[in-house]
Structure formats: structure tokens, C-alpha cells
PDB file of N, CA and C in Angstrom:
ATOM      1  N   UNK S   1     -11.899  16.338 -32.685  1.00  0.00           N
ATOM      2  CA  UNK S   1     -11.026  15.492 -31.895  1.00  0.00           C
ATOM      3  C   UNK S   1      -9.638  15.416 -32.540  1.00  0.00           C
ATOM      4  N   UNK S   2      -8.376  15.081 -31.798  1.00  0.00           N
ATOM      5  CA  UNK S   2      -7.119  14.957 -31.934  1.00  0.00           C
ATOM      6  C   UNK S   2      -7.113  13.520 -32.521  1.00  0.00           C
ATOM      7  N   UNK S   3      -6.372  13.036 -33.572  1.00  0.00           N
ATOM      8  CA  UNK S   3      -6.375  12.315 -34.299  1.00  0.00           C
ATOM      9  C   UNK S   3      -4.733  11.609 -33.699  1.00  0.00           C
ATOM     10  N   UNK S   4      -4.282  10.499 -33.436  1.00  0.00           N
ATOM     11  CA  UNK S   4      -2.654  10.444 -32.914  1.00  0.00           C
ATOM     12  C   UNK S   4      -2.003  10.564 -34.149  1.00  0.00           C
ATOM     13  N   UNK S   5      -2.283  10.917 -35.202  1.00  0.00           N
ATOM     14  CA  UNK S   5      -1.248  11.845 -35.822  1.00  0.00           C
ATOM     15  C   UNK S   5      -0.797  13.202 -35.042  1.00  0.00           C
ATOM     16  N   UNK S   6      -1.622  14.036 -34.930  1.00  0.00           N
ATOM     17  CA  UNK S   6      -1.467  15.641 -34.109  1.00  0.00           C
ATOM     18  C   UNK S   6      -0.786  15.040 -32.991  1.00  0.00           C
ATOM     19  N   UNK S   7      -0.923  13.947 -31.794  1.00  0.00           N
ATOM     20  CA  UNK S   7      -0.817  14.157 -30.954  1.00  0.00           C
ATOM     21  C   UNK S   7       0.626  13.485 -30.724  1.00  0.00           C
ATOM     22  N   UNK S   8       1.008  12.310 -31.318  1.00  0.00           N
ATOM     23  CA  UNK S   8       2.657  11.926 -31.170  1.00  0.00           C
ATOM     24  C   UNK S   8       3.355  12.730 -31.363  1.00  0.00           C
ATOM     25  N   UNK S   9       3.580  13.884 -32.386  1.00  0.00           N
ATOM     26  CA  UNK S   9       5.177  14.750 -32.047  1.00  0.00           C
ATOM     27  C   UNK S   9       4.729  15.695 -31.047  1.00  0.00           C
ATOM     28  N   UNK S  10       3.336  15.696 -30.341  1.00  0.00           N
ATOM     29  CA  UNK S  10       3.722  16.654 -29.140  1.00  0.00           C
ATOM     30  C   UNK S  10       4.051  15.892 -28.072  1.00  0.00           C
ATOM     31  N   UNK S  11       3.854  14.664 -28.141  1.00  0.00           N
ATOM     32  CA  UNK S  11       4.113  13.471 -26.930  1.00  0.00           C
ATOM     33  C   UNK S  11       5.651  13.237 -26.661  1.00  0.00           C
ATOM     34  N   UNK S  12       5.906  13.183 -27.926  1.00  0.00           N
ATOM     35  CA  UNK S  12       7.675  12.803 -28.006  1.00  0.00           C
ATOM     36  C   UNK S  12       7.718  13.980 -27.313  1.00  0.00           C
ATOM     37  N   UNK S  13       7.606  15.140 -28.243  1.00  0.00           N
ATOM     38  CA  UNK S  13       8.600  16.691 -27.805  1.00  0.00           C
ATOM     39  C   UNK S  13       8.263  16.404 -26.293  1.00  0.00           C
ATOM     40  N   UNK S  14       7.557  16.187 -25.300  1.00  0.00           N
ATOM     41  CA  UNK S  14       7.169  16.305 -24.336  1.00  0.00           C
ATOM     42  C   UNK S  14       7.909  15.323 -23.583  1.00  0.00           C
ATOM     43  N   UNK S  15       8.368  14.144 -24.322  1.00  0.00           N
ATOM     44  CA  UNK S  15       9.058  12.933 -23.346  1.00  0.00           C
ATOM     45  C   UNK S  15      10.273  13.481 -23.929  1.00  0.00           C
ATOM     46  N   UNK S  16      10.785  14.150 -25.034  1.00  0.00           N
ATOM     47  CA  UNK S  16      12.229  14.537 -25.264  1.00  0.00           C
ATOM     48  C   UNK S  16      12.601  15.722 -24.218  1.00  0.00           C
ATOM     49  N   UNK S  17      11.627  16.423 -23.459  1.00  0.00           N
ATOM     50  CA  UNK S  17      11.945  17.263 -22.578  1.00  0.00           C
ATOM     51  C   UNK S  17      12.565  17.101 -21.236  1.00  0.00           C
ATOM     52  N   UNK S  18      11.329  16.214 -20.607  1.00  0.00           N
ATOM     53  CA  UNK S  18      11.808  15.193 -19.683  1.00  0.00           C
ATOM     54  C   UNK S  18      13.182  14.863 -19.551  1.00  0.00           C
ATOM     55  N   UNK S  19      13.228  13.605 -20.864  1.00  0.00           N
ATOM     56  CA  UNK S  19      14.455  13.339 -20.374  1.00  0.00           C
ATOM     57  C   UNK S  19      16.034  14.514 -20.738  1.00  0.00           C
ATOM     58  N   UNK S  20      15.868  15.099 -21.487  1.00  0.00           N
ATOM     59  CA  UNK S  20      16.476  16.560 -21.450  1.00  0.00           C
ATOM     60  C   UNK S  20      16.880  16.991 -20.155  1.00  0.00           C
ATOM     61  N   UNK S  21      15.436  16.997 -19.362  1.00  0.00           N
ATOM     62  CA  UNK S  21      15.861  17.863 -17.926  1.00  0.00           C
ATOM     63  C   UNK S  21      16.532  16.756 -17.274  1.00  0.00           C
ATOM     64  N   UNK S  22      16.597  15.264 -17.519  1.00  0.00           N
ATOM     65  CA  UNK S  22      17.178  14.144 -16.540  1.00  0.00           C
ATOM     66  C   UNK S  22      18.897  14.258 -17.349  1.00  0.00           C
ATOM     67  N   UNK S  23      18.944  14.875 -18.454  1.00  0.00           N
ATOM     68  CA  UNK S  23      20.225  14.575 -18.832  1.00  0.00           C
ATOM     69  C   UNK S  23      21.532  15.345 -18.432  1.00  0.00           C
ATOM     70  N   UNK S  24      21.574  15.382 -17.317  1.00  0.00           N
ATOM     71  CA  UNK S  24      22.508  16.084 -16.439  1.00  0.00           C
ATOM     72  C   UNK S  24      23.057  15.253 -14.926  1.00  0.00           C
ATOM     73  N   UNK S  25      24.452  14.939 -14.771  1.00  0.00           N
ATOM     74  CA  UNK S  25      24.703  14.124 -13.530  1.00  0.00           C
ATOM     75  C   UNK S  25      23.833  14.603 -12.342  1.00  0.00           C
ATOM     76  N   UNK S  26      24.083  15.891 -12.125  1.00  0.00           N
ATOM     77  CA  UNK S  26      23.662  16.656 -10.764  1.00  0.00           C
ATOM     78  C   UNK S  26      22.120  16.288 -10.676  1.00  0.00           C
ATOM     79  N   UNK S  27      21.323  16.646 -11.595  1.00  0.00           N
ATOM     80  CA  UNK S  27      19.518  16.238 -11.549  1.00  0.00           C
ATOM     81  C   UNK S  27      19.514  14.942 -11.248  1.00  0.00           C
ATOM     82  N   UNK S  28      19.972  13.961 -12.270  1.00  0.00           N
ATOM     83  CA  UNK S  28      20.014  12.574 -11.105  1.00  0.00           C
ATOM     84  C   UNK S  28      20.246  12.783  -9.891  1.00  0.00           C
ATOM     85  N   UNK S  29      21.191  12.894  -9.621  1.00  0.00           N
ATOM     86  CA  UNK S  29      21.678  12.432  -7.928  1.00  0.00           C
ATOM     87  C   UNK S  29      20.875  13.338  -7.100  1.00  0.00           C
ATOM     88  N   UNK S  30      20.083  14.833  -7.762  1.00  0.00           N
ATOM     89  CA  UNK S  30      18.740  15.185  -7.195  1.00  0.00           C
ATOM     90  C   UNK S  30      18.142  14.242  -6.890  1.00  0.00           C
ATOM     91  N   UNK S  31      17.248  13.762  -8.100  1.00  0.00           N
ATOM     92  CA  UNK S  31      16.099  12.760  -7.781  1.00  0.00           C
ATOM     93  C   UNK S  31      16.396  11.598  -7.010  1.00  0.00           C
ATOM     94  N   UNK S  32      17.792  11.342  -7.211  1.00  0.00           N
ATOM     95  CA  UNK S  32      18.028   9.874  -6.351  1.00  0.00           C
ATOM     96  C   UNK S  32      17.933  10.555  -4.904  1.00  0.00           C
ATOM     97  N   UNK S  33      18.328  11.369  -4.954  1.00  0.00           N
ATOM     98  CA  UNK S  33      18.459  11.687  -2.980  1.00  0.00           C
ATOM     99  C   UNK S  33      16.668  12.134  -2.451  1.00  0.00           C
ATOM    100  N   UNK S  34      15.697  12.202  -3.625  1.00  0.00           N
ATOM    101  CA  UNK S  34      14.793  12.213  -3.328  1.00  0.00           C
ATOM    102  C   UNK S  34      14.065  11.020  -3.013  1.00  0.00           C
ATOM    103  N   UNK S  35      14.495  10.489  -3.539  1.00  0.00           N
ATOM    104  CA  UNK S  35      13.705   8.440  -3.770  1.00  0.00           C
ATOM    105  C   UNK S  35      13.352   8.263  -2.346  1.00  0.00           C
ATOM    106  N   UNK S  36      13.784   8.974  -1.213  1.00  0.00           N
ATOM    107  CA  UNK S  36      13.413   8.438   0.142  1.00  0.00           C
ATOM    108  C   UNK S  36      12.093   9.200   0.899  1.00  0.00           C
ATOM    109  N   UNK S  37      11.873  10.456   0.130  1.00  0.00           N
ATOM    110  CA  UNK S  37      11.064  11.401   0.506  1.00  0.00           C
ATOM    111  C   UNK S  37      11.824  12.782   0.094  1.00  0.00           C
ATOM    112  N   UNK S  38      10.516  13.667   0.785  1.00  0.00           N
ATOM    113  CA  UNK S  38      11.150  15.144   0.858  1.00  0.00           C
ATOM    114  C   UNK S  38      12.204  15.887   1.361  1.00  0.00           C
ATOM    115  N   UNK S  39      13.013  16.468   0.907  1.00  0.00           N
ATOM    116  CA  UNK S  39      13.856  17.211   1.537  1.00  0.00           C
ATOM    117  C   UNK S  39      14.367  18.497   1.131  1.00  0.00           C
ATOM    118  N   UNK S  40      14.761  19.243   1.911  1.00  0.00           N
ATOM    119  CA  UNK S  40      14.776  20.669   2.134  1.00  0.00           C
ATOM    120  C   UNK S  40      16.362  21.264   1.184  1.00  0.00           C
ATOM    121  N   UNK S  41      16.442  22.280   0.355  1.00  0.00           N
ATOM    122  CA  UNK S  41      17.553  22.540  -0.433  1.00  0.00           C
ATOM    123  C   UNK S  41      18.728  22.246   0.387  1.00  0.00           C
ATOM    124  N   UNK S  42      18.626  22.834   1.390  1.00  0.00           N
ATOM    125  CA  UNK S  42      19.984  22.742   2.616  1.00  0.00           C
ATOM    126  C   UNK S  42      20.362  21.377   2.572  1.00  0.00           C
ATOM    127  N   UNK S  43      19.451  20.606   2.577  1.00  0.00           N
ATOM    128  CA  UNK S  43      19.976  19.062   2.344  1.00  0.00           C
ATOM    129  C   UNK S  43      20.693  18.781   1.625  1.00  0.00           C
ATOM    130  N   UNK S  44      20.057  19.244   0.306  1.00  0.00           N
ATOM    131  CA  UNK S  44      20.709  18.550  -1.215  1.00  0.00           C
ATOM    132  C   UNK S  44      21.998  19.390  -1.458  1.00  0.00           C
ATOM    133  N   UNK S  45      22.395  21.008  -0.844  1.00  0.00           N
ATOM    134  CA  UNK S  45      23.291  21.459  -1.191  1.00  0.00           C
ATOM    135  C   UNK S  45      24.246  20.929  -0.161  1.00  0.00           C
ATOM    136  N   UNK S  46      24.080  20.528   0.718  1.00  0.00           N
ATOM    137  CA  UNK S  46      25.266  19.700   1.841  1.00  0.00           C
ATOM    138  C   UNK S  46      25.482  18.374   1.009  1.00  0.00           C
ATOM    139  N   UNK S  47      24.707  17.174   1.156  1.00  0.00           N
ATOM    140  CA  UNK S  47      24.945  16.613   0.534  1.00  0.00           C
ATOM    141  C   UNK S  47      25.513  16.743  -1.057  1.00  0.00           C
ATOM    142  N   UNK S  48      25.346  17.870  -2.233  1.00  0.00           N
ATOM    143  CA  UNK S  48      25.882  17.651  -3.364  1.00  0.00           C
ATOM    144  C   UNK S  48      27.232  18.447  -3.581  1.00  0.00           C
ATOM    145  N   UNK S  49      27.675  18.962  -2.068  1.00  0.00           N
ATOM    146  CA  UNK S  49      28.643  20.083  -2.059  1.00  0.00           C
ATOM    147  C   UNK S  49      28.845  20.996  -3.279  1.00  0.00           C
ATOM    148  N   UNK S  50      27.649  21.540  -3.313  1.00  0.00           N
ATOM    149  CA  UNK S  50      27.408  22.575  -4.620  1.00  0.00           C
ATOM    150  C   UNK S  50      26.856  23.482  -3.790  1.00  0.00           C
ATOM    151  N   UNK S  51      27.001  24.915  -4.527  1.00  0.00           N
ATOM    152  CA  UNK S  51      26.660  26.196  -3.964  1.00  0.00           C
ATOM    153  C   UNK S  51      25.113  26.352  -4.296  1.00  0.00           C
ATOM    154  N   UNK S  52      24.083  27.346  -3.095  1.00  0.00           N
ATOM    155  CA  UNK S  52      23.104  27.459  -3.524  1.00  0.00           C
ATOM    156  C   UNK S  52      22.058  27.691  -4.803  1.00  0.00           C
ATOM    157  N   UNK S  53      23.005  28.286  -5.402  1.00  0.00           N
ATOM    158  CA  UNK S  53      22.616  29.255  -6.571  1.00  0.00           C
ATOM    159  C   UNK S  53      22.588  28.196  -8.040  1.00  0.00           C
ATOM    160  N   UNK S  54      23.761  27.110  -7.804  1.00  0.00           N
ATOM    161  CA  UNK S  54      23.656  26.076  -8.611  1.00  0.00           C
ATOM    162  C   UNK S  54      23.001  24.578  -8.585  1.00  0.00           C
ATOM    163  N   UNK S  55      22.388  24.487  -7.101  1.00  0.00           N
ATOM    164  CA  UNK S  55      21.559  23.551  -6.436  1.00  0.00           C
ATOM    165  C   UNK S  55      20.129  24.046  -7.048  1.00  0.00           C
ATOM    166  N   UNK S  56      19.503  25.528  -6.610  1.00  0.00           N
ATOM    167  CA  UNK S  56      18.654  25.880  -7.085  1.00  0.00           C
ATOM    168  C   UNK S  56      18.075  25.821  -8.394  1.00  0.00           C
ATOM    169  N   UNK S  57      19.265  26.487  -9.711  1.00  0.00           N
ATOM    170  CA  UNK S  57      19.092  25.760 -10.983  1.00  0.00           C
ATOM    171  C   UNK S  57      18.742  24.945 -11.304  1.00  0.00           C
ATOM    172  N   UNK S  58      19.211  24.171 -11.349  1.00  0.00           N
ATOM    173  CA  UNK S  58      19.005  22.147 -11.308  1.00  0.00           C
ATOM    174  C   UNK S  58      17.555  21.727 -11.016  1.00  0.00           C
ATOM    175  N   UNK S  59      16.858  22.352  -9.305  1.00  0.00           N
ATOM    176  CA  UNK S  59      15.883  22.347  -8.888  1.00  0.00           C
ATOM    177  C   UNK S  59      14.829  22.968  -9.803  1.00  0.00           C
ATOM    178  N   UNK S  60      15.118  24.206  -9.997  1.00  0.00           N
ATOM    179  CA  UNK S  60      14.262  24.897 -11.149  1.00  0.00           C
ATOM    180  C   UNK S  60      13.438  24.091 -12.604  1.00  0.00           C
ATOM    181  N   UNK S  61      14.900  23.989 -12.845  1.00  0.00           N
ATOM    182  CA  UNK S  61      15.032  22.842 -14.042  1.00  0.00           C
ATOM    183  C   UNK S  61      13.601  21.909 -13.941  1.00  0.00           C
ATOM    184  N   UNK S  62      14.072  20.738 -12.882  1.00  0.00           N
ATOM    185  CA  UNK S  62      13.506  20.113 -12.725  1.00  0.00           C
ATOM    186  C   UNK S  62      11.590  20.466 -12.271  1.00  0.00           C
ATOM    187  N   UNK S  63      11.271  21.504 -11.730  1.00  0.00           N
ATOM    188  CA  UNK S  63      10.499  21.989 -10.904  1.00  0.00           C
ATOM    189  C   UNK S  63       9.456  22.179 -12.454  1.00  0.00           C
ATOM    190  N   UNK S  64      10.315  22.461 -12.977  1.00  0.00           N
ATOM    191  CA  UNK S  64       9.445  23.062 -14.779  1.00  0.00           C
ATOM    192  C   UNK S  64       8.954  22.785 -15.384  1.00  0.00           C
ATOM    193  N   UNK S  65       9.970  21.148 -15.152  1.00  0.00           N
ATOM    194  CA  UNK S  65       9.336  19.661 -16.354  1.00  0.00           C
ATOM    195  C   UNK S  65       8.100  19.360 -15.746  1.00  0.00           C
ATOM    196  N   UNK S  66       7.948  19.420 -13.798  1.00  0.00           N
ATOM    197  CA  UNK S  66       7.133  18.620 -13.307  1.00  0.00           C
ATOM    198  C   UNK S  66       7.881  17.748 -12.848  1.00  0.00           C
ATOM    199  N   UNK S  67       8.970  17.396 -12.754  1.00  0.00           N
ATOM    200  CA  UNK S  67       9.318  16.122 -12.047  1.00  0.00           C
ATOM    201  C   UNK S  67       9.235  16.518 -10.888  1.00  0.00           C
ATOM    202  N   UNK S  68       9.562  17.777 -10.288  1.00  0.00           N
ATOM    203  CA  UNK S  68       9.512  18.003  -8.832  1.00  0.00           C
ATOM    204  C   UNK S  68       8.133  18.708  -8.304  1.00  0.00           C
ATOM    205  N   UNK S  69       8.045  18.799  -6.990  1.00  0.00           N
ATOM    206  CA  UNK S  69       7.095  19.704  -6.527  1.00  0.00           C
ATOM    207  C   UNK S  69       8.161  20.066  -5.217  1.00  0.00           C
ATOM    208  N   UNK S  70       7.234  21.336  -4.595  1.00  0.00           N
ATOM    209  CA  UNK S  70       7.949  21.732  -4.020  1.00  0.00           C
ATOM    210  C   UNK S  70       7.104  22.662  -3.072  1.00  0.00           C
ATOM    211  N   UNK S  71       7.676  22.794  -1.653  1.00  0.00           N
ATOM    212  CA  UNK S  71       6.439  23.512  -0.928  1.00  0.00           C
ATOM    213  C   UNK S  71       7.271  24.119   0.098  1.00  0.00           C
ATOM    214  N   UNK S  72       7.124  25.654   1.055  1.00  0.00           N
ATOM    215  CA  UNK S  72       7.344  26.443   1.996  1.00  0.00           C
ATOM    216  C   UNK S  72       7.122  25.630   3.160  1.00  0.00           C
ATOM    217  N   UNK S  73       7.845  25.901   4.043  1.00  0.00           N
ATOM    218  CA  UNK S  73       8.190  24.850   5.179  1.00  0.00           C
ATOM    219  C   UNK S  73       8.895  25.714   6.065  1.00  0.00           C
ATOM    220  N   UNK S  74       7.566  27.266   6.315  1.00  0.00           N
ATOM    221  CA  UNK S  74       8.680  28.268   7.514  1.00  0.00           C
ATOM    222  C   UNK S  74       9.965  28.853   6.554  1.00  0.00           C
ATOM    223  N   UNK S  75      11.044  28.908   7.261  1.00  0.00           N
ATOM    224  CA  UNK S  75      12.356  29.638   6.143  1.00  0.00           C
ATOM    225  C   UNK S  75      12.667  28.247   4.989  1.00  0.00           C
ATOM    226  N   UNK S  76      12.536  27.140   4.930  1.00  0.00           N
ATOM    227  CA  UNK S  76      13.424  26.187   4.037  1.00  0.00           C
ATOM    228  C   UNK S  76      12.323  25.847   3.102  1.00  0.00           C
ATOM    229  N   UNK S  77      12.751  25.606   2.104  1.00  0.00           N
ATOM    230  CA  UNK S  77      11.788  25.218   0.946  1.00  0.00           C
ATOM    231  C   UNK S  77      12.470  23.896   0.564  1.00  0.00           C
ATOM    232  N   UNK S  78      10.848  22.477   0.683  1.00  0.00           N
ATOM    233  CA  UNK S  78      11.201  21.381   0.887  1.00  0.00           C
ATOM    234  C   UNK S  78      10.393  21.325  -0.756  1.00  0.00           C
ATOM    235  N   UNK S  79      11.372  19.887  -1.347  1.00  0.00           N
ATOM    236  CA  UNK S  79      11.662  19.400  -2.715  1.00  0.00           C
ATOM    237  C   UNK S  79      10.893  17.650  -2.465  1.00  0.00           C
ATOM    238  N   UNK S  80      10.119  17.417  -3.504  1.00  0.00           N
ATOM    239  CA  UNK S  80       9.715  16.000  -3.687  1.00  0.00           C
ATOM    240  C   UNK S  80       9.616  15.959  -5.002  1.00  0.00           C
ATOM    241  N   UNK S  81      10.075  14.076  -5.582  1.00  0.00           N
ATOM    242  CA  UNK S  81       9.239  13.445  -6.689  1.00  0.00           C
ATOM    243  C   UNK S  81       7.873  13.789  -6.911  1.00  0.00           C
ATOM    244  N   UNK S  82       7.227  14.567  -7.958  1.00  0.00           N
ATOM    245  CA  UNK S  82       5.769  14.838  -7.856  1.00  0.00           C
ATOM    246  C   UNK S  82       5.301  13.098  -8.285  1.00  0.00           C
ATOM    247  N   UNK S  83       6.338  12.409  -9.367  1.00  0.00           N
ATOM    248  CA  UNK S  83       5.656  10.882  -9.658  1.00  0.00           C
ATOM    249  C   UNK S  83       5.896  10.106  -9.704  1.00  0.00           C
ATOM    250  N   UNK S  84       6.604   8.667  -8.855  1.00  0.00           N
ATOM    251  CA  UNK S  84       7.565   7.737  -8.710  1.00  0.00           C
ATOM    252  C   UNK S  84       7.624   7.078 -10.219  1.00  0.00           C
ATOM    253  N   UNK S  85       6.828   7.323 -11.099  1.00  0.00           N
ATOM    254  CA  UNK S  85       6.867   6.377 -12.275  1.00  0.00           C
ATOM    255  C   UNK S  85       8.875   7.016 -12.877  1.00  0.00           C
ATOM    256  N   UNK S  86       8.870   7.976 -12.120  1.00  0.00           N
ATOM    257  CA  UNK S  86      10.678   8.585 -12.773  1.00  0.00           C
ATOM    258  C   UNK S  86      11.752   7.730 -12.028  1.00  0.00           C
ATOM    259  N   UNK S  87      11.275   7.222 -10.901  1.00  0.00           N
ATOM    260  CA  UNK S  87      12.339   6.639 -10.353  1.00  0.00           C
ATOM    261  C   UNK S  87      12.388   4.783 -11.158  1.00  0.00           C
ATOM    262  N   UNK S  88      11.440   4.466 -11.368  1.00  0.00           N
ATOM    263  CA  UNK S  88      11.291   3.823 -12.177  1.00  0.00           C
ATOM    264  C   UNK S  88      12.405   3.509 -13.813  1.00  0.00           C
ATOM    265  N   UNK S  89      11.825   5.099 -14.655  1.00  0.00           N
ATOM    266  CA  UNK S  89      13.198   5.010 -15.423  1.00  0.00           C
ATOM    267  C   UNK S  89      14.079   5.026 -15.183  1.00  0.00           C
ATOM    268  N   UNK S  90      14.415   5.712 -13.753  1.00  0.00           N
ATOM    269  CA  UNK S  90      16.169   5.574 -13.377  1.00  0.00           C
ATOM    270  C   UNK S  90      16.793   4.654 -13.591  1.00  0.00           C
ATOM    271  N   UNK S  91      15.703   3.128 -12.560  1.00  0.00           N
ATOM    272  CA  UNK S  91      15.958   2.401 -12.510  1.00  0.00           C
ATOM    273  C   UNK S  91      16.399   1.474 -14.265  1.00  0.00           C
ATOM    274  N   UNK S  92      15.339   1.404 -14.332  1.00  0.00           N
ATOM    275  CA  UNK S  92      15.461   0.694 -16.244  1.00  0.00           C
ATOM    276  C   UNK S  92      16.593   1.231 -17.251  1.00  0.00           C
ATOM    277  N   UNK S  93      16.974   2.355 -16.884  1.00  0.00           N
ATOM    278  CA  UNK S  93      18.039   2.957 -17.222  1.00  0.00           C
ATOM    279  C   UNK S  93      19.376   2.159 -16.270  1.00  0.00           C
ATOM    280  N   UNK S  94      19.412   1.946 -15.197  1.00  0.00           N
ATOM    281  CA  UNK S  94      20.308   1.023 -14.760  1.00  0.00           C
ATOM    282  C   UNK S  94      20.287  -0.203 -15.223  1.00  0.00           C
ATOM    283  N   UNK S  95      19.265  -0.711 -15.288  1.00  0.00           N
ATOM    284  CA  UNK S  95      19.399  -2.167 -15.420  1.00  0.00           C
ATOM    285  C   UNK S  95      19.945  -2.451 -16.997  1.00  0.00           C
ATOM    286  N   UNK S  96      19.368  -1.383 -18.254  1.00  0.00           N
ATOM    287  CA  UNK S  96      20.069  -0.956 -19.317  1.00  0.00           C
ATOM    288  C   UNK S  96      21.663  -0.987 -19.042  1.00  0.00           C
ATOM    289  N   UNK S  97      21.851  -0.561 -18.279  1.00  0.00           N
ATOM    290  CA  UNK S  97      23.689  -0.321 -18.433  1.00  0.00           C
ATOM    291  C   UNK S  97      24.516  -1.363 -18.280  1.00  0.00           C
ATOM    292  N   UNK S  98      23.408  -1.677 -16.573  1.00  0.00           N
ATOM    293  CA  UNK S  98      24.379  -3.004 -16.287  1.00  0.00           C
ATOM    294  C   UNK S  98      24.788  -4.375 -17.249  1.00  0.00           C
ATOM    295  N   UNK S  99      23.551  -4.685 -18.458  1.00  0.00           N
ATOM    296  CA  UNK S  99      23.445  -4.760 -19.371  1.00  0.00           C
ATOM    297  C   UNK S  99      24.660  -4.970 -20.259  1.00  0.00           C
ATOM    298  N   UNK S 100      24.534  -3.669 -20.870  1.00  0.00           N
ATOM    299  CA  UNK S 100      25.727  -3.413 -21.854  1.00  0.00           C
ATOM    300  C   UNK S 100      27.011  -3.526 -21.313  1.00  0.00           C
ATOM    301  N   UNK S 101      26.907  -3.150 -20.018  1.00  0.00           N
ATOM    302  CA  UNK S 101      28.832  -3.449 -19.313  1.00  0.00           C
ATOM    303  C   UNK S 101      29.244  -4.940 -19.282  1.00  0.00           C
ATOM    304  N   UNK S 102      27.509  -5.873 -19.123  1.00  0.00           N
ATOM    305  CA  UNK S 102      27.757  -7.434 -19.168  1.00  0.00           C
ATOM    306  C   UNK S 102      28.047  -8.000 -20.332  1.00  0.00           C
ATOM    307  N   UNK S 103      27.303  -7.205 -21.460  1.00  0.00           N
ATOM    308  CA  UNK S 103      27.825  -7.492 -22.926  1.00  0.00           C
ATOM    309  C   UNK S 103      29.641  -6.930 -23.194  1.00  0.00           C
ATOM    310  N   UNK S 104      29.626  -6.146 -22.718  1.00  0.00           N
ATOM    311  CA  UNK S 104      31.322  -5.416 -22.929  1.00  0.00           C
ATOM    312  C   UNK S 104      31.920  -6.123 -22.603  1.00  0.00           C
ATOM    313  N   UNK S 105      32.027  -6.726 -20.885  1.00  0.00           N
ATOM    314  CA  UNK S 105      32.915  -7.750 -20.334  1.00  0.00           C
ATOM    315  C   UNK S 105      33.316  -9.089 -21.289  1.00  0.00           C
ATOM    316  N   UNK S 106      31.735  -9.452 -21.457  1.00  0.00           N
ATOM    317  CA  UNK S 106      31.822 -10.833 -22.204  1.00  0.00           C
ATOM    318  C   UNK S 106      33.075 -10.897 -23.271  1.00  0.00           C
ATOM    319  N   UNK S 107      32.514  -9.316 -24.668  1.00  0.00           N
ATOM    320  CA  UNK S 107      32.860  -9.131 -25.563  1.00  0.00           C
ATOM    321  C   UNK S 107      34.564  -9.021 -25.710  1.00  0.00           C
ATOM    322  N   UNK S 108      34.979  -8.623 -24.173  1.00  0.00           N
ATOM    323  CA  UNK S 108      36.272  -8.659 -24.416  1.00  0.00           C
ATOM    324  C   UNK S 108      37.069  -9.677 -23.419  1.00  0.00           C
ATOM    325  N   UNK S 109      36.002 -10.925 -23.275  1.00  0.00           N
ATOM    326  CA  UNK S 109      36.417 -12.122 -22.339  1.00  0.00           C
ATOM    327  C   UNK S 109      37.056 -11.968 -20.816  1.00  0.00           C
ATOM    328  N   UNK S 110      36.449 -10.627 -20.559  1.00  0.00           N
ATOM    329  CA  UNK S 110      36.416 -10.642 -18.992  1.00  0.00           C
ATOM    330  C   UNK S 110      35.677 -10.912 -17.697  1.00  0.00           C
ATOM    331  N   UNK S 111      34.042 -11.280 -18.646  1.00  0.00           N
ATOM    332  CA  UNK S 111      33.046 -11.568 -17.988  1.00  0.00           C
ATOM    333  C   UNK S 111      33.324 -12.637 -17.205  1.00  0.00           C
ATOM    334  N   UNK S 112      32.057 -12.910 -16.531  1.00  0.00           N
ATOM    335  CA  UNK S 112      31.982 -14.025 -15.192  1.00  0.00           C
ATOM    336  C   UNK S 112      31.000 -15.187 -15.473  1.00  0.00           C
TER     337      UNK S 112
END
């Protein structure tokens, strides 16, 4: 048996990947435009006014970690969250910021 010695630095390396693949503007605003459901590349490249080839990347990216899944749909290939627990960190990651911008304000007596 795996002892959680062996098994924490493959856990980290594994959550340092993750967020690796989230550490890019464009992959967010992927996953955020996913938060509603599935949608088809044509979507995300209209909406991110980015060219196919660099929409796809991103997708890849993501497709690798597992954050995405992805399935044939006739000619368009449609994109989903494979696990809402990510939209989740998005979120906690916001509420983190808003946070520190409330500490900043304070800190320089502009707060409310």
C-alpha cells in the first residue's frame, strides 16, 4: 500500500498542473463561458474573437488536465466542464480578490 508520504508530491504535482492549465486569461474566460453548459468551438471563437487555431490550443490544454470533455456533434465539436467542483475555485478565487482589493482600499483610506 501507498503510504501519504508517496502519495502528496504526486497530489500537489497533480493540483500544480491544474492550476497551471487555469493560469492563463483566455482558459478562464473558456471555462467561464462554459459555467452555463456546452458549447461548440464556433461559439467560444466568436465570442473570444480569437482565431481557430488559438481557441483550439487553450481547449487542448484544458482537454489534457481533464477539466474539459468534449464530444462530435455532426461537423462542430461541442466543449463542457467535465467537474463543476472548478467553477467553484473560480469562484473562491474571486471572492479571494475581492478580498484583498477590500484590504487595499481600506489600506489606503479609500474604502467604504
Amino acid at each position: 500500500m501507498f503510504g501519504v508520504d508517496s502519495v502528496q508530491p504526486v497530489l500537489a504535482e497533480m493540483q500544480a498542473a491544474i492550476l497551471k492549465g487555469l493560469a492563463h486569461p483566455t482558459r478562464v474566460k473558456i471555462v467561464e463561458m462554459l459555467r452555463g453548459g456546452e458549447r461548440c468551438v464556433c461559439e467560444l471563437m466568436e465570442e473570444l474573437a480569437l482565431e481557430q487555431s488559438n481557441v483550439s490550443q487553450h481547449l487542448a490544454v484544458l482537454k489534457k488536465l481533464g477539466i474539459l470533455g468534449s464530444r462530435k456533434d455532426g461537423l462542430k465539436m461541442m466543449y463542457w466542464v467535465r467537474h463543476p467542483q472548478v467553477f467553484e475555485v473560480l469562484d473562491l478565487l474571486r471572492v479571494v480578490l475581492n478580498r484583498q482589493t477590500k484590504e487595499i482600499q481600506e489600506a489606503l483610506g479609500t474604502g467604504h
